[in-house]
Amino acid sequence: MSMTEHSSREALALSRLYHDFDEEHLVPLWTQISDLMQPAPAPQAVPHVWRWSALYPLAARAGRLVPVGRGGERRAISLANPGLGGRPFATPTLWAAVQYLGPREAAPEHRHSQNAFRFVVEGEGVWTVVNGDPVAMRRGDLLLTPGWHFHSHHNNADAAMAWIDGLDIPLAQYADAGFFEHGTGRVTGSATPDLSRSERLWAYPGLRPLSGLQDTASSPLAAYRWEHTDRALREQLLLEDEGRPVTVSQGHAAIRYVNPTTGGDVLPTMRAEFHRLRAGAATPVTREVGSSVWQVFDGRARFVLGEAAQAVEKGDLVSVPSWTQWSLQAETDTDLFRFGDAPVMERLHFARTLSGPAGQ
Amino acid sequence: MSMTEHSSREALALSRLYHDFDEEHLVPLWTQISDLMQPAPAPQAVPHVWRWSALYPLAARAGRLVPVGRGGERRAISLANPGLGGRPFATPTLWAAVQYLGPREAAPEHRHSQNAFRFVVEGEGVWTVVNGDPVAMRRGDLLLTPGWHFHSHHNNADAAMAWIDGLDIPLAQYADAGFFEHGTGRVTGSATPDLSRSERLWAYPGLRPLSGLQDTASSPLAAYRWEHTDRALREQLLLEDEGRPVTVSQGHAAIRYVNPTTGGDVLPTMRAEFHRLRAGAATPVTREVGSSVWQVFDGRARFVLGEAAQAVEKGDLVSVPSWTQWSLQAETDTDLFRFGDAPVMERLHFARTLSGPAGQ
Amino acid sequence: MSMTEHSSREALALSRLYHDFDEEHLVPLWTQISDLMQPAPAPQAVPHVWRWSALYPLAARAGRLVPVGRGGERRAISLANPGLGGRPFATPTLWAAVQYLGPREAAPEHRHSQNAFRFVVEGEGVWTVVNGDPVAMRRGDLLLTPGWHFHSHHNNADAAMAWIDGLDIPLAQYADAGFFEHGTGRVTGSATPDLSRSERLWAYPGLRPLSGLQDTASSPLAAYRWEHTDRALREQLLLEDEGRPVTVSQGHAAIRYVNPTTGGDVLPTMRAEFHRLRAGAATPVTREVGSSVWQVFDGRARFVLGEAAQAVEKGDLVSVPSWTQWSLQAETDTDLFRFGDAPVMERLHFARTLSGPAGQ
Amino acid sequence: MSMTEHSSREALALSRLYHDFDEEHLVPLWTQISDLMQPAPAPQAVPHVWRWSALYPLAARAGRLVPVGRGGERRAISLANPGLGGRPFATPTLWAAVQYLGPREAAPEHRHSQNAFRFVVEGEGVWTVVNGDPVAMRRGDLLLTPGWHFHSHHNNADAAMAWIDGLDIPLAQYADAGFFEHGTGRVTGSATPDLSRSERLWAYPGLRPLSGLQDTASSPLAAYRWEHTDRALREQLLLEDEGRPVTVSQGHAAIRYVNPTTGGDVLPTMRAEFHRLRAGAATPVTREVGSSVWQVFDGRARFVLGEAAQAVEKGDLVSVPSWTQWSLQAETDTDLFRFGDAPVMERLHFARTLSGPAGQ
């Protein structure tokens, strides 16, 4: 048998082997390993900026054209990361959307195992009713609806309102962990109190009700109010001025929203933070395993993502995929809300961070 | 050998054996077990009430007669449980004292491994400086100086001020775990700000500075202000009126002071709580392993301790030894501060509680 | 304007809105919610049985046709769940493969953030070298190579050997958390000791080296030997015979492999268990959030998956997707190895289980 | 008024004040602080060596003279630290005793909240029955009877047997946390199996029964056998010879006995360890907050305690009070058992250790 004959017989045998693998629902690792196990994370998701100036008018148009109610459930418009093939996912783990509710509209009650929060970049007048507890939504507030809590929204004002929804929908779908259930049709909390019952019970620094001594996976506090966030950040910067090392880096104050029963993240799958940079301040250049989404709350900054930089301003939303190099440089005093899947990476021990000196 | 001879020889042998045990620093268990291992805790400490009406004038007399300074360190007058042989211990684990500081007086800086807090039943004008951070003390506040934090006190007012100190001195002494060190002579924080730096950094509901993500054994929050405690309790009772099951029992609201980094007790060895009972309300009849000390902050109540009951009112201090049956019945609306060694009992898995229906 | 005109204008406006959404990388929730948020998990992965009688000969053919070495790295043939579009994933989170190493062959050293284990259904003669520590592989053993541990394999025998690899490759890929690095070309541990250094240090019941007091995310024990597993299961059934309630259900003994530093799962993302059913015994009918893979180690059983049942025997591998109803009925005494993503579901608080009476 | 008059009036006022303090059960801190808060722990307990050569014959004499049975409960002879005023306490927190059981004798069943273990320096033939499970006692074994577990002992041999009991009796007494209850008169487990049921269920490296997934405060494993301890230590020294850094210090191997459900200490209040020093090896010079008791299991060593050194040999027991400087120098190969209150100090955050270079 010649060399040629030999190698053509080998090629044939290999081809038959691969065919037989296929028949038996088997795949050889050796042809796939370079895709499956790359030197460092190579996300399909890409860094992307969604402009509030485009988003909000589209939401308003939807407000005129699309009713809200049982079935569609929410008038929410999802960010679809351009790298993720049209799926409505901001990153592989995170769902982010603008939800729009017209004057006197309501979104029906349901619950799901997916964890959710709302963050309000502007406006007020809507109440989210969480397990029967009406929670006012106002500019700068973070509102929680942890997994399997019933919730609905009703707009009590004569103006429309829009806000950001953040959920772990992609993660729950990936993990085949999603459950969903409709609530009752009737409104379970039409009242419009300034403070929810949850806050009246839990929103005190370092105080825990004796009736609430069991730790919970998600925070029992339904609302984190802007007045506290704003003041915490302001004080950090004042303390920095007084020479105290309490900021993350020079001119960069930040807080994490936490579950008061544990001091840990507000939801088991999502971290939420608020950052304030003074004009001219910059964050370190950072890469992290895990993805996040930022929203500019106020001000104007340069967001450096990999090699590119973009100017961002109030309302703009930015996706930062895993292991993407990022940094922020504030042009004016800038406030930013951030959420991400860091608790997932930490709990699974996949977390890893590289952080260099502040960028320019 | 007769029976008599035999038994007298035995007695002699036994007597020699016990003598030889003694020589070798040995003790037979069988003669001691009924003391060492009783059916249930049989504390030497007794329930006792110290009257504010007696305590405070004595503290004031000490203010006139005894200087405060290096050596004596503090003008503190300790509660000595009548069952504990004159030692200055409120219970086997807890030290409680009235500290009195005259106008413009100061108590020098030191630190110790013993954990400490202050609770203010009345007055204001003193600042406790904790690791250089001046912390104002005002009626109803709980102030912490965790183990090994430097601290001093200075009275900035023209009136004297008195408050309660709580420490784990007896426990640290028992465990041979006490370390003590003088600080500098110079005042490390003569400023008199309304809010300490610690509060400016930490006193927000559910917000954690990004510079403070390491959990700490003791709370990083130096002051728990009365306005928050009072409001938390008021809201619990209002929520009870609205039909929400958020109180401990009917007419009995309560909060635990907690470490915001963990949701657990403020200090590793001591628990602190505040209770509010409506006039006519009563607690369940309770026995707990572990001891505690109560101080009436306001109002008038009947404190049932074992078989006896005592009327208590503002400022009165009450020791409740381990496994002592206790209950409270409020004659007027009554506020009470409580601290105890429950974290010790829980961490060592000695905790046990029996709780019956509300007493009368 | 007629009704028709009106509705055709509306349709046009809606169509334009959807077009504009698309331009801006936005997707409306209301058209997607029924897919994104289903009443209960609706996995794309399907229950499937891979037959050892087909798998093993294919692996042997690969052994003759495909070399093993740097680049392809491993002669591993992955289970590709028929529901997952040809991707080499046994379930959405789990990778499972048969690895085959010919006489005197070696697979080169590398490391990756993905966690891995091996389970040996038959054979011996290969050593996995983990961070320089040679670990013998023998029938019934579970061997660990936690994330970022260097590892290679070398066959010291004159016969080929095959075993099962389990990794969290799909999860790490999904989460964009994968890192990979080649090791040195030289063999780092050609020795062939009976016991690895890891076992000499850690494989004692309830003993922990004083040099190993730091808890670790993954188990420091590299090998869980069959002799221990077998004996633990045998004793459980004997104890059951003696009237002790130590089995999971009648005739069903089981152990979980655990990290001796914590008592928790061996790897942060994967759980491993071994189950023994007496002939005639059956497990409860169960649904769980999270997926798993079973391998029959010995015996013959009926595996009921949803509505269908299949006979399984030695070496057969079975995928059980999330929320799939499953039960097992042993025809002979049956031993089964199981691994799954339960730690992921538990750590993210997505875990949920329904368990009925034993099936028939 | 003259100076003399003035100061004598002051002295009188002060004397009256102190008298009035006393009347009201109050004690001034300023006269006590130097005792209460010393620069470093100043234990009343002293380092002391109890000689086995004295202890054992005394236990045997007690065996002839004192019956064992209900009331006295145990023929146990307690170490009474010479610094602790004749109380039967080896240290402030630890009780240690030699228990002696004659041929065919039995000690009746009881239970108590105090945690207990036995360690066997020599002999065999006794079974401790723990919650109905007979646990054989043999040379080198550590046996547990955690708090509130019923237990009795019966000697099945024709020879007497003696062993060491360790309990947290002083701690439970101090904390007023002791509960005690008699068991039934009848023997609850007269069987004499080689292995207890507890071991048959739990004594496997890294395997956990699926019926035992709840973590427990105390170890569910009733016996830690000498064969495992011995082999673990032997392997550590062999690994050291092979160049692996697995020993505590040169020539010093050590294991901690742990609870397999958590990897933590076997009992919530006591730590148990076993140390092996090669002839000529020495430990670092160490001071620790917390006390411990050592027993020489085999060999001969020099025990340096503070300034003094003592030769110790098989069976000798040594108390090491808190913050006492200690080190060990092995004259021959030496094995030592150690137990202490370290879990208490760690859980209460009083732990502190200073460790210098190896002594000579």
Short mmCIF file of N, CA, C and O in Angstrom, two decimals, chain A residues 45-46 48 50 55 77-91 94-97 319, chain C residues 21-28 32:
data_model
loop_
_atom_site.label_atom_id
_atom_site.label_comp_id
_atom_site.label_asym_id
_atom_site.label_seq_id
_atom_site.Cartn_x
_atom_site.Cartn_y
_atom_site.Cartn_z
N ALA A 45 -20.93 38.98 23.44
CA ALA A 45 -21.51 40.29 23.73
C ALA A 45 -20.44 41.36 23.49
O ALA A 45 -19.25 41.12 23.66
N VAL A 46 -20.90 42.54 23.09
CA VAL A 46 -19.96 43.62 22.82
C VAL A 46 -20.28 44.81 23.73
O VAL A 46 -21.40 44.94 24.23
N HIS A 48 -21.51 48.34 24.27
CA HIS A 48 -22.44 49.11 23.45
C HIS A 48 -23.06 50.22 24.27
O HIS A 48 -23.28 50.06 25.47
N TRP A 50 -26.41 52.61 24.48
CA TRP A 50 -27.76 52.96 24.04
C TRP A 50 -28.03 54.39 24.52
O TRP A 50 -27.87 54.69 25.71
N LEU A 55 -33.73 56.24 22.99
CA LEU A 55 -34.55 55.29 23.74
C LEU A 55 -35.88 55.88 24.21
O LEU A 55 -36.95 55.28 24.02
N ILE A 77 -39.07 47.83 26.93
CA ILE A 77 -38.29 47.72 25.70
C ILE A 77 -36.87 47.36 26.07
O ILE A 77 -36.17 48.12 26.75
N SER A 78 -36.46 46.16 25.66
CA SER A 78 -35.22 45.55 26.15
C SER A 78 -34.03 45.97 25.31
O SER A 78 -34.12 46.05 24.08
N LEU A 79 -32.92 46.15 25.97
CA LEU A 79 -31.64 46.36 25.27
C LEU A 79 -31.19 45.02 24.70
O LEU A 79 -31.12 44.02 25.42
N ALA A 80 -30.88 45.01 23.40
CA ALA A 80 -30.42 43.78 22.75
C ALA A 80 -28.97 43.97 22.35
O ALA A 80 -28.67 44.70 21.40
N ASN A 81 -28.09 43.33 23.09
CA ASN A 81 -26.66 43.49 22.79
C ASN A 81 -26.37 43.07 21.36
O ASN A 81 -26.74 41.96 20.95
N PRO A 82 -25.73 43.94 20.58
CA PRO A 82 -25.52 43.65 19.16
C PRO A 82 -24.72 42.35 18.92
O PRO A 82 -24.83 41.76 17.85
N GLY A 83 -23.98 41.89 19.90
CA GLY A 83 -23.21 40.65 19.72
C GLY A 83 -24.01 39.40 20.01
O GLY A 83 -23.54 38.29 19.79
N LEU A 84 -25.23 39.56 20.53
CA LEU A 84 -25.96 38.39 21.00
C LEU A 84 -27.10 37.97 20.07
O LEU A 84 -28.09 37.37 20.51
N GLY A 85 -26.95 38.28 18.79
CA GLY A 85 -27.83 37.71 17.78
C GLY A 85 -29.27 38.13 17.87
O GLY A 85 -30.17 37.35 17.54
N GLY A 86 -29.53 39.34 18.32
CA GLY A 86 -30.89 39.83 18.32
C GLY A 86 -31.69 39.45 19.54
O GLY A 86 -32.83 39.86 19.71
N ARG A 87 -31.12 38.64 20.42
CA ARG A 87 -31.84 38.30 21.64
C ARG A 87 -31.92 39.52 22.55
O ARG A 87 -31.02 40.34 22.57
N PRO A 88 -32.97 39.64 23.33
CA PRO A 88 -33.18 40.85 24.12
C PRO A 88 -32.36 40.86 25.42
O PRO A 88 -32.92 41.05 26.50
N PHE A 89 -31.06 40.64 25.27
CA PHE A 89 -30.21 40.52 26.45
C PHE A 89 -29.13 41.61 26.39
O PHE A 89 -28.41 41.71 25.40
N ALA A 90 -29.00 42.37 27.46
CA ALA A 90 -27.96 43.41 27.49
C ALA A 90 -26.58 42.77 27.57
O ALA A 90 -25.61 43.26 27.01
N THR A 91 -26.50 41.69 28.33
CA THR A 91 -25.28 40.86 28.41
C THR A 91 -25.78 39.43 28.54
O THR A 91 -27.00 39.20 28.66
N LEU A 94 -27.75 39.43 31.91
CA LEU A 94 -28.55 40.57 32.38
C LEU A 94 -29.56 41.03 31.35
O LEU A 94 -29.23 41.18 30.17
N TRP A 95 -30.73 41.30 31.79
CA TRP A 95 -31.77 41.89 30.99
C TRP A 95 -31.96 43.32 31.50
O TRP A 95 -32.00 43.57 32.70
N ALA A 96 -32.00 44.28 30.58
CA ALA A 96 -32.23 45.67 30.97
C ALA A 96 -33.22 46.25 29.99
O ALA A 96 -33.16 45.98 28.80
N ALA A 97 -34.14 47.04 30.50
CA ALA A 97 -35.18 47.58 29.63
C ALA A 97 -35.64 48.93 30.15
O ALA A 97 -35.48 49.25 31.33
N SER A 319 -23.36 48.73 28.06
CA SER A 319 -23.08 47.35 28.46
C SER A 319 -21.57 47.12 28.48
O SER A 319 -20.87 47.53 27.56
N PHE C 21 -37.02 50.17 16.68
CA PHE C 21 -36.44 49.38 17.78
C PHE C 21 -35.23 48.62 17.27
O PHE C 21 -34.15 48.66 17.88
N ASP C 22 -35.43 47.95 16.19
CA ASP C 22 -34.39 47.09 15.65
C ASP C 22 -33.12 47.89 15.32
O ASP C 22 -32.01 47.47 15.64
N GLU C 23 -33.33 49.05 14.73
CA GLU C 23 -32.20 49.93 14.40
C GLU C 23 -31.38 50.29 15.65
O GLU C 23 -30.17 50.46 15.59
N GLU C 24 -32.10 50.45 16.74
CA GLU C 24 -31.45 50.90 17.97
C GLU C 24 -31.08 49.74 18.90
O GLU C 24 -30.75 49.96 20.06
N HIS C 25 -31.12 48.53 18.38
CA HIS C 25 -30.80 47.35 19.19
C HIS C 25 -31.71 47.25 20.41
O HIS C 25 -31.26 47.11 21.54
N LEU C 26 -32.99 47.32 20.12
CA LEU C 26 -34.00 47.21 21.17
C LEU C 26 -35.00 46.13 20.76
O LEU C 26 -35.25 45.92 19.56
N VAL C 27 -35.58 45.49 21.72
CA VAL C 27 -36.56 44.44 21.46
C VAL C 27 -37.71 44.62 22.43
O VAL C 27 -37.48 44.76 23.63
N PRO C 28 -38.96 44.65 21.93
CA PRO C 28 -40.08 44.79 22.86
C PRO C 28 -40.26 43.52 23.69
O PRO C 28 -40.18 42.41 23.16
N GLN C 32 -42.17 38.89 23.40
CA GLN C 32 -41.20 37.84 23.74
C GLN C 32 -41.50 37.18 25.08
O GLN C 32 -40.93 36.13 25.39
#
